[in-house]
Amino acid sequence: AQRVTQPEKLLSVFKGAPVELKCNYSYSGSPELFWYVQYSRQRLQLLLRHISRESIKGFTADLNKGETSFHLKKPFAQEEDSAMYYCALSGYNAGNMLTFGGGTRLMVKP
Amino acid sequence: EAGVTQFPSHSVIEKGQTVTLRCDPISGHDNLYWYRRVMGKEIKFLLHFVKESKQDESGMPNNRFLAERTGGTYSTLKVQPAELEDSGVYFCASSQVFAGEGETQYFGPGTRLLVL
């Protein structure tokens, strides 16, 4: 069975500090990993996906198949990064459901 | 381009009543998904339509839940009769898959359901 674990429910950092939101997964096969973000009073939206290998809003995430991890990182946190972050997984075939982690609330303090 | 819309945004009903949630996907999107998040739990998959056909309904909790997507456009999710444990936020997402590209699911704002 596929599973996504986000060990931290809440992560609080000061503005300008580095941030790392952890995500571990279990999946038998080749998964596709995503990070979704939900800002206050907004809908869930895709932040980035591992196959794109791109940086969005300064965030990056590298898929580590050996450690089955897909941690989200940003070197210098901004106050506007405060939001709920969800790690999600799907199979590598089109049309597959997403399996979500429990989410991590990131609070960036001034 | 309009995003995924859901109606109503909130619904408060009594145990035993019926509620119908509606989702309008992004125009042209063949894939439509329903998810829900109950209090304190993860967002969980309910079912997946491809056009008007149910592709995967493995996440539907029981037969009190009925989803339809007549004509392959909007979808409804009916809960009848509603129970206390059905309270939560129900999300809809849609996507279209293009050859050589990955799939991105676009989410609606959700319907917050409270069963008293």
PDB file of C-alpha atoms in Angstrom:
ATOM      1  CA  ALA A   1       0.000   0.000   0.000  1.00  0.00           C
ATOM      2  CA  GLN A   2       1.229   3.496  -0.719  1.00  0.00           C
ATOM      3  CA  ARG A   3       1.763   5.852   2.155  1.00  0.00           C
ATOM      4  CA  VAL A   4       3.121   9.369   2.693  1.00  0.00           C
ATOM      5  CA  THR A   5       4.429  10.531   6.052  1.00  0.00           C
ATOM      6  CA  GLN A   6       5.080  14.113   7.094  1.00  0.00           C
ATOM      7  CA  PRO A   7       6.500  13.820  10.605  1.00  0.00           C
ATOM      8  CA  GLU A   8       6.060  17.463  11.597  1.00  0.00           C
ATOM      9  CA  LYS A   9       2.589  18.929  12.022  1.00  0.00           C
ATOM     10  CA  LEU A  10       4.015  22.372  12.705  1.00  0.00           C
ATOM     11  CA  LEU A  11       7.298  23.993  11.751  1.00  0.00           C
ATOM     12  CA  SER A  12       8.101  27.470  12.998  1.00  0.00           C
ATOM     13  CA  VAL A  13      11.105  29.431  11.722  1.00  0.00           C
ATOM     14  CA  PHE A  14      12.235  33.032  11.615  1.00  0.00           C
ATOM     15  CA  LYS A  15      12.291  35.033   8.404  1.00  0.00           C
ATOM     16  CA  GLY A  16      15.535  34.456   6.548  1.00  0.00           C
ATOM     17  CA  ALA A  17      16.213  31.094   8.158  1.00  0.00           C
ATOM     18  CA  PRO A  18      16.495  27.907   6.110  1.00  0.00           C
ATOM     19  CA  VAL A  19      13.515  25.620   6.113  1.00  0.00           C
ATOM     20  CA  GLU A  20      13.138  21.923   5.403  1.00  0.00           C
ATOM     21  CA  LEU A  21       9.773  20.167   5.403  1.00  0.00           C
ATOM     22  CA  LYS A  22      10.199  16.437   5.598  1.00  0.00           C
ATOM     23  CA  CYS A  23       8.341  13.866   3.534  1.00  0.00           C
ATOM     24  CA  ASN A  24       8.864  10.122   3.435  1.00  0.00           C
ATOM     25  CA  TYR A  25       6.924   7.697   1.321  1.00  0.00           C
ATOM     26  CA  SER A  26       6.372   4.027   0.712  1.00  0.00           C
ATOM     27  CA  TYR A  27       5.379   2.758  -2.702  1.00  0.00           C
ATOM     28  CA  SER A  28       6.099  -0.402  -4.658  1.00  0.00           C
ATOM     29  CA  GLY A  29       6.991   0.912  -8.076  1.00  0.00           C
ATOM     30  CA  SER A  30       7.985   4.251  -9.578  1.00  0.00           C
ATOM     31  CA  PRO A  31       6.080   6.994  -7.826  1.00  0.00           C
ATOM     32  CA  GLU A  32       5.545  10.555  -8.836  1.00  0.00           C
ATOM     33  CA  LEU A  33       5.968  12.950  -5.919  1.00  0.00           C
ATOM     34  CA  PHE A  34       4.383  16.348  -5.460  1.00  0.00           C
ATOM     35  CA  TRP A  35       4.294  19.191  -2.993  1.00  0.00           C
ATOM     36  CA  TYR A  36       0.976  21.020  -2.715  1.00  0.00           C
ATOM     37  CA  VAL A  37       0.513  24.236  -0.737  1.00  0.00           C
ATOM     38  CA  GLN A  38      -2.576  25.846   0.747  1.00  0.00           C
ATOM     39  CA  TYR A  39      -2.255  29.496   1.734  1.00  0.00           C
ATOM     40  CA  SER A  40      -4.753  31.010   4.115  1.00  0.00           C
ATOM     41  CA  ARG A  41      -8.237  31.221   2.546  1.00  0.00           C
ATOM     42  CA  GLN A  42      -6.973  29.820  -0.742  1.00  0.00           C
ATOM     43  CA  ARG A  43      -7.378  26.485  -2.448  1.00  0.00           C
ATOM     44  CA  LEU A  44      -4.865  23.692  -2.576  1.00  0.00           C
ATOM     45  CA  GLN A  45      -2.390  24.318  -5.378  1.00  0.00           C
ATOM     46  CA  LEU A  46       0.557  22.498  -6.840  1.00  0.00           C
ATOM     47  CA  LEU A  47       3.906  23.888  -5.715  1.00  0.00           C
ATOM     48  CA  LEU A  48       6.241  21.515  -7.484  1.00  0.00           C
ATOM     49  CA  ARG A  49       6.646  17.969  -8.763  1.00  0.00           C
ATOM     50  CA  HIS A  50       9.760  15.865  -8.815  1.00  0.00           C
ATOM     51  CA  ILE A  51       9.784  15.163 -12.551  1.00  0.00           C
ATOM     52  CA  SER A  52      10.008  18.877 -13.330  1.00  0.00           C
ATOM     53  CA  ARG A  53      13.147  19.317 -11.273  1.00  0.00           C
ATOM     54  CA  GLU A  54      12.453  23.036 -11.024  1.00  0.00           C
ATOM     55  CA  SER A  55      12.505  25.635  -8.281  1.00  0.00           C
ATOM     56  CA  ILE A  56       9.249  27.397  -7.489  1.00  0.00           C
ATOM     57  CA  LYS A  57       9.183  30.442  -5.184  1.00  0.00           C
ATOM     58  CA  GLY A  58      12.685  29.457  -4.100  1.00  0.00           C
ATOM     59  CA  PHE A  59      11.602  25.968  -3.018  1.00  0.00           C
ATOM     60  CA  THR A  60      13.285  22.805  -4.259  1.00  0.00           C
ATOM     61  CA  ALA A  61      12.718  19.141  -3.553  1.00  0.00           C
ATOM     62  CA  ASP A  62      14.857  16.175  -4.546  1.00  0.00           C
ATOM     63  CA  LEU A  63      13.542  12.662  -4.792  1.00  0.00           C
ATOM     64  CA  ASN A  64      15.821  10.297  -2.871  1.00  0.00           C
ATOM     65  CA  LYS A  65      14.776   6.785  -3.795  1.00  0.00           C
ATOM     66  CA  GLY A  66      17.312   5.213  -1.430  1.00  0.00           C
ATOM     67  CA  GLU A  67      15.850   7.000   1.569  1.00  0.00           C
ATOM     68  CA  THR A  68      12.325   7.147   0.040  1.00  0.00           C
ATOM     69  CA  SER A  69      12.192  10.838   0.808  1.00  0.00           C
ATOM     70  CA  PHE A  70      11.101  13.998  -0.963  1.00  0.00           C
ATOM     71  CA  HIS A  71      11.955  16.798   1.449  1.00  0.00           C
ATOM     72  CA  LEU A  72      11.040  20.386   0.562  1.00  0.00           C
ATOM     73  CA  LYS A  73      13.729  22.988   1.127  1.00  0.00           C
ATOM     74  CA  LYS A  74      14.179  26.716   0.926  1.00  0.00           C
ATOM     75  CA  PRO A  75      17.380  28.478   1.943  1.00  0.00           C
ATOM     76  CA  PHE A  76      15.773  31.699   3.195  1.00  0.00           C
ATOM     77  CA  ALA A  77      12.180  31.593   4.405  1.00  0.00           C
ATOM     78  CA  GLN A  78       9.845  34.538   3.808  1.00  0.00           C
ATOM     79  CA  GLU A  79       6.759  35.497   5.794  1.00  0.00           C
ATOM     80  CA  GLU A  80       4.577  34.860   2.732  1.00  0.00           C
ATOM     81  CA  ASP A  81       5.696  31.229   2.785  1.00  0.00           C
ATOM     82  CA  SER A  82       3.500  30.649   5.824  1.00  0.00           C
ATOM     83  CA  ALA A  83       0.959  28.025   4.761  1.00  0.00           C
ATOM     84  CA  MET A  84      -0.010  24.355   4.952  1.00  0.00           C
ATOM     85  CA  TYR A  85       2.231  22.122   2.886  1.00  0.00           C
ATOM     86  CA  TYR A  86       1.178  18.681   1.726  1.00  0.00           C
ATOM     87  CA  CYS A  87       3.416  16.045   0.239  1.00  0.00           C
ATOM     88  CA  ALA A  88       1.593  13.710  -2.159  1.00  0.00           C
ATOM     89  CA  LEU A  89       2.313  10.650  -4.243  1.00  0.00           C
ATOM     90  CA  SER A  90       0.779   9.033  -7.283  1.00  0.00           C
ATOM     91  CA  GLY A  91       1.604   6.115  -9.507  1.00  0.00           C
ATOM     92  CA  TYR A  92       3.490   6.821 -12.705  1.00  0.00           C
ATOM     93  CA  ASN A  93       0.487   6.160 -14.874  1.00  0.00           C
ATOM     94  CA  ALA A  94      -1.824   8.945 -15.943  1.00  0.00           C
ATOM     95  CA  GLY A  95      -5.106   9.322 -14.139  1.00  0.00           C
ATOM     96  CA  ASN A  96      -4.001   8.043 -10.739  1.00  0.00           C
ATOM     97  CA  MET A  97      -5.234   9.224  -7.406  1.00  0.00           C
ATOM     98  CA  LEU A  98      -3.067  11.243  -5.070  1.00  0.00           C
ATOM     99  CA  THR A  99      -2.089   9.891  -1.674  1.00  0.00           C
ATOM    100  CA  PHE A 100      -1.445  12.760   0.731  1.00  0.00           C
ATOM    101  CA  GLY A 101       0.603  13.126   3.862  1.00  0.00           C
ATOM    102  CA  GLY A 102      -0.938  14.711   6.910  1.00  0.00           C
ATOM    103  CA  GLY A 103       0.455  18.128   6.078  1.00  0.00           C
ATOM    104  CA  THR A 104       2.890  20.465   7.811  1.00  0.00           C
ATOM    105  CA  ARG A 105       1.947  23.959   8.845  1.00  0.00           C
ATOM    106  CA  LEU A 106       4.848  26.304   8.228  1.00  0.00           C
ATOM    107  CA  MET A 107       4.915  29.510  10.220  1.00  0.00           C
ATOM    108  CA  VAL A 108       7.517  32.084   9.300  1.00  0.00           C
ATOM    109  CA  LYS A 109       7.941  34.657  12.034  1.00  0.00           C
ATOM    110  CA  PRO A 110       9.163  38.191  11.357  1.00  0.00           C
TER     111      PRO A 110
ATOM    112  CA  GLU B   1      -9.675  30.342 -17.356  1.00  0.00           C
ATOM    113  CA  ALA B   2     -12.095  29.516 -14.553  1.00  0.00           C
ATOM    114  CA  GLY B   3     -10.819  27.046 -12.009  1.00  0.00           C
ATOM    115  CA  VAL B   4     -12.595  24.127 -10.421  1.00  0.00           C
ATOM    116  CA  THR B   5     -15.712  25.299  -8.627  1.00  0.00           C
ATOM    117  CA  GLN B   6     -17.636  23.590  -5.853  1.00  0.00           C
ATOM    118  CA  PHE B   7     -21.057  24.210  -4.397  1.00  0.00           C
ATOM    119  CA  PRO B   8     -22.017  24.793  -1.677  1.00  0.00           C
ATOM    120  CA  SER B   9     -19.017  26.188   0.147  1.00  0.00           C
ATOM    121  CA  HIS B  10     -20.523  25.140   3.480  1.00  0.00           C
ATOM    122  CA  SER B  11     -23.334  22.821   4.499  1.00  0.00           C
ATOM    123  CA  VAL B  12     -24.714  22.118   7.950  1.00  0.00           C
ATOM    124  CA  ILE B  13     -27.205  19.272   8.166  1.00  0.00           C
ATOM    125  CA  GLU B  14     -28.625  16.945  10.780  1.00  0.00           C
ATOM    126  CA  LYS B  15     -27.771  13.300  11.043  1.00  0.00           C
ATOM    127  CA  GLY B  16     -30.008  11.286   8.764  1.00  0.00           C
ATOM    128  CA  GLN B  17     -30.518  14.028   6.212  1.00  0.00           C
ATOM    129  CA  THR B  18     -29.306  14.015   2.641  1.00  0.00           C
ATOM    130  CA  VAL B  19     -26.730  16.365   1.165  1.00  0.00           C
ATOM    131  CA  THR B  20     -25.596  16.745  -2.424  1.00  0.00           C
ATOM    132  CA  LEU B  21     -22.284  18.354  -3.268  1.00  0.00           C
ATOM    133  CA  ARG B  22     -21.500  19.616  -6.726  1.00  0.00           C
ATOM    134  CA  CYS B  23     -18.222  20.020  -8.571  1.00  0.00           C
ATOM    135  CA  ASP B  24     -17.654  21.795 -11.877  1.00  0.00           C
ATOM    136  CA  PRO B  25     -14.244  20.864 -13.287  1.00  0.00           C
ATOM    137  CA  ILE B  26     -12.090  22.990 -15.536  1.00  0.00           C
ATOM    138  CA  SER B  27     -13.619  22.938 -19.006  1.00  0.00           C
ATOM    139  CA  GLY B  28     -12.178  20.154 -21.121  1.00  0.00           C
ATOM    140  CA  HIS B  29     -10.765  18.152 -18.237  1.00  0.00           C
ATOM    141  CA  ASP B  30     -11.658  14.481 -18.594  1.00  0.00           C
ATOM    142  CA  ASN B  31     -10.396  13.440 -15.156  1.00  0.00           C
ATOM    143  CA  LEU B  32     -12.401  14.372 -12.086  1.00  0.00           C
ATOM    144  CA  TYR B  33     -11.497  13.310  -8.560  1.00  0.00           C
ATOM    145  CA  TRP B  34     -13.233  13.546  -5.210  1.00  0.00           C
ATOM    146  CA  TYR B  35     -11.229  13.668  -1.985  1.00  0.00           C
ATOM    147  CA  ARG B  36     -12.140  14.444   1.597  1.00  0.00           C
ATOM    148  CA  ARG B  37     -10.407  15.442   4.783  1.00  0.00           C
ATOM    149  CA  VAL B  38     -12.106  14.534   8.012  1.00  0.00           C
ATOM    150  CA  MET B  39     -11.045  16.260  11.222  1.00  0.00           C
ATOM    151  CA  GLY B  40      -7.474  15.477  12.171  1.00  0.00           C
ATOM    152  CA  LYS B  41      -6.894  13.097   9.290  1.00  0.00           C
ATOM    153  CA  GLU B  42      -5.165  13.171   5.945  1.00  0.00           C
ATOM    154  CA  ILE B  43      -6.815  14.179   2.698  1.00  0.00           C
ATOM    155  CA  LYS B  44      -8.092  10.888   1.316  1.00  0.00           C
ATOM    156  CA  PHE B  45      -9.131   9.832  -2.160  1.00  0.00           C
ATOM    157  CA  LEU B  46     -12.764   8.894  -2.707  1.00  0.00           C
ATOM    158  CA  LEU B  47     -13.157   8.244  -6.407  1.00  0.00           C
ATOM    159  CA  HIS B  48     -12.044   9.092  -9.918  1.00  0.00           C
ATOM    160  CA  PHE B  49     -14.078   9.701 -13.063  1.00  0.00           C
ATOM    161  CA  VAL B  50     -12.756   9.647 -16.597  1.00  0.00           C
ATOM    162  CA  LYS B  51     -15.390  11.529 -18.520  1.00  0.00           C
ATOM    163  CA  GLU B  52     -18.647   9.971 -17.325  1.00  0.00           C
ATOM    164  CA  SER B  53     -17.171   6.605 -16.269  1.00  0.00           C
ATOM    165  CA  LYS B  54     -16.058   5.680 -12.774  1.00  0.00           C
ATOM    166  CA  GLN B  55     -12.414   4.701 -13.161  1.00  0.00           C
ATOM    167  CA  ASP B  56     -11.710   3.990  -9.513  1.00  0.00           C
ATOM    168  CA  GLU B  57     -14.122   4.170  -6.595  1.00  0.00           C
ATOM    169  CA  SER B  58     -11.992   2.246  -4.126  1.00  0.00           C
ATOM    170  CA  GLY B  59     -11.971   5.132  -1.667  1.00  0.00           C
ATOM    171  CA  MET B  60     -15.721   5.439  -1.244  1.00  0.00           C
ATOM    172  CA  PRO B  61     -16.360   4.661   2.432  1.00  0.00           C
ATOM    173  CA  ASN B  62     -19.727   2.906   2.107  1.00  0.00           C
ATOM    174  CA  ASN B  63     -22.917   2.751   0.084  1.00  0.00           C
ATOM    175  CA  ARG B  64     -24.287   5.911   1.661  1.00  0.00           C
ATOM    176  CA  PHE B  65     -22.100   7.795  -0.800  1.00  0.00           C
ATOM    177  CA  LEU B  66     -23.164   8.058  -4.447  1.00  0.00           C
ATOM    178  CA  ALA B  67     -21.220   9.951  -7.087  1.00  0.00           C
ATOM    179  CA  GLU B  68     -22.357  10.742 -10.586  1.00  0.00           C
ATOM    180  CA  ARG B  69     -20.966  12.569 -13.573  1.00  0.00           C
ATOM    181  CA  THR B  70     -23.683  12.552 -16.165  1.00  0.00           C
ATOM    182  CA  GLY B  71     -22.494  13.729 -19.555  1.00  0.00           C
ATOM    183  CA  GLY B  72     -18.920  13.878 -18.400  1.00  0.00           C
ATOM    184  CA  THR B  73     -19.125  17.474 -17.228  1.00  0.00           C
ATOM    185  CA  TYR B  74     -20.008  18.381 -13.649  1.00  0.00           C
ATOM    186  CA  SER B  75     -20.187  15.804 -10.890  1.00  0.00           C
ATOM    187  CA  THR B  76     -22.339  15.371  -7.820  1.00  0.00           C
ATOM    188  CA  LEU B  77     -21.578  13.523  -4.611  1.00  0.00           C
ATOM    189  CA  LYS B  78     -24.616  12.600  -2.556  1.00  0.00           C
ATOM    190  CA  VAL B  79     -24.494  11.430   1.024  1.00  0.00           C
ATOM    191  CA  GLN B  80     -27.672   9.693   2.145  1.00  0.00           C
ATOM    192  CA  PRO B  81     -28.275   9.381   5.031  1.00  0.00           C
ATOM    193  CA  ALA B  82     -25.520  11.535   6.490  1.00  0.00           C
ATOM    194  CA  GLU B  83     -23.770  10.396   9.667  1.00  0.00           C
ATOM    195  CA  LEU B  84     -21.699  12.363  12.160  1.00  0.00           C
ATOM    196  CA  GLU B  85     -18.442  10.869  10.888  1.00  0.00           C
ATOM    197  CA  ASP B  86     -19.107  12.277   7.398  1.00  0.00           C
ATOM    198  CA  SER B  87     -18.225  15.755   8.643  1.00  0.00           C
ATOM    199  CA  GLY B  88     -15.183  17.200   6.941  1.00  0.00           C
ATOM    200  CA  VAL B  89     -14.029  19.051   3.869  1.00  0.00           C
ATOM    201  CA  TYR B  90     -14.810  17.529   0.489  1.00  0.00           C
ATOM    202  CA  PHE B  91     -12.464  18.481  -2.324  1.00  0.00           C
ATOM    203  CA  CYS B  92     -12.871  18.056  -6.027  1.00  0.00           C
ATOM    204  CA  ALA B  93      -9.988  18.094  -8.478  1.00  0.00           C
ATOM    205  CA  SER B  94      -9.755  17.862 -12.238  1.00  0.00           C
ATOM    206  CA  SER B  95      -7.000  17.219 -14.719  1.00  0.00           C
ATOM    207  CA  GLN B  96      -6.238  16.633 -18.331  1.00  0.00           C
ATOM    208  CA  VAL B  97      -3.372  14.493 -19.481  1.00  0.00           C
ATOM    209  CA  PHE B  98      -1.274  15.364 -22.481  1.00  0.00           C
ATOM    210  CA  ALA B  99       1.119  12.953 -24.153  1.00  0.00           C
ATOM    211  CA  GLY B 100       4.621  13.337 -22.780  1.00  0.00           C
ATOM    212  CA  GLU B 101       3.536  15.473 -19.857  1.00  0.00           C
ATOM    213  CA  GLY B 102       2.732  14.575 -16.310  1.00  0.00           C
ATOM    214  CA  GLU B 103      -0.703  14.999 -14.793  1.00  0.00           C
ATOM    215  CA  THR B 104      -1.486  18.021 -12.632  1.00  0.00           C
ATOM    216  CA  GLN B 105      -4.635  17.923 -10.565  1.00  0.00           C
ATOM    217  CA  TYR B 106      -6.291  21.300  -9.994  1.00  0.00           C
ATOM    218  CA  PHE B 107      -8.303  21.547  -6.841  1.00  0.00           C
ATOM    219  CA  GLY B 108     -11.508  23.314  -6.023  1.00  0.00           C
ATOM    220  CA  PRO B 109     -11.977  25.333  -2.833  1.00  0.00           C
ATOM    221  CA  GLY B 110     -13.752  22.479  -1.091  1.00  0.00           C
ATOM    222  CA  THR B 111     -17.143  22.058   0.556  1.00  0.00           C
ATOM    223  CA  ARG B 112     -17.130  22.102   4.345  1.00  0.00           C
ATOM    224  CA  LEU B 113     -19.762  19.650   5.591  1.00  0.00           C
ATOM    225  CA  LEU B 114     -20.897  19.545   9.191  1.00  0.00           C
ATOM    226  CA  VAL B 115     -23.299  16.834  10.302  1.00  0.00           C
ATOM    227  CA  LEU B 116     -24.958  17.501  13.650  1.00  0.00           C
TER     228      LEU B 116
END
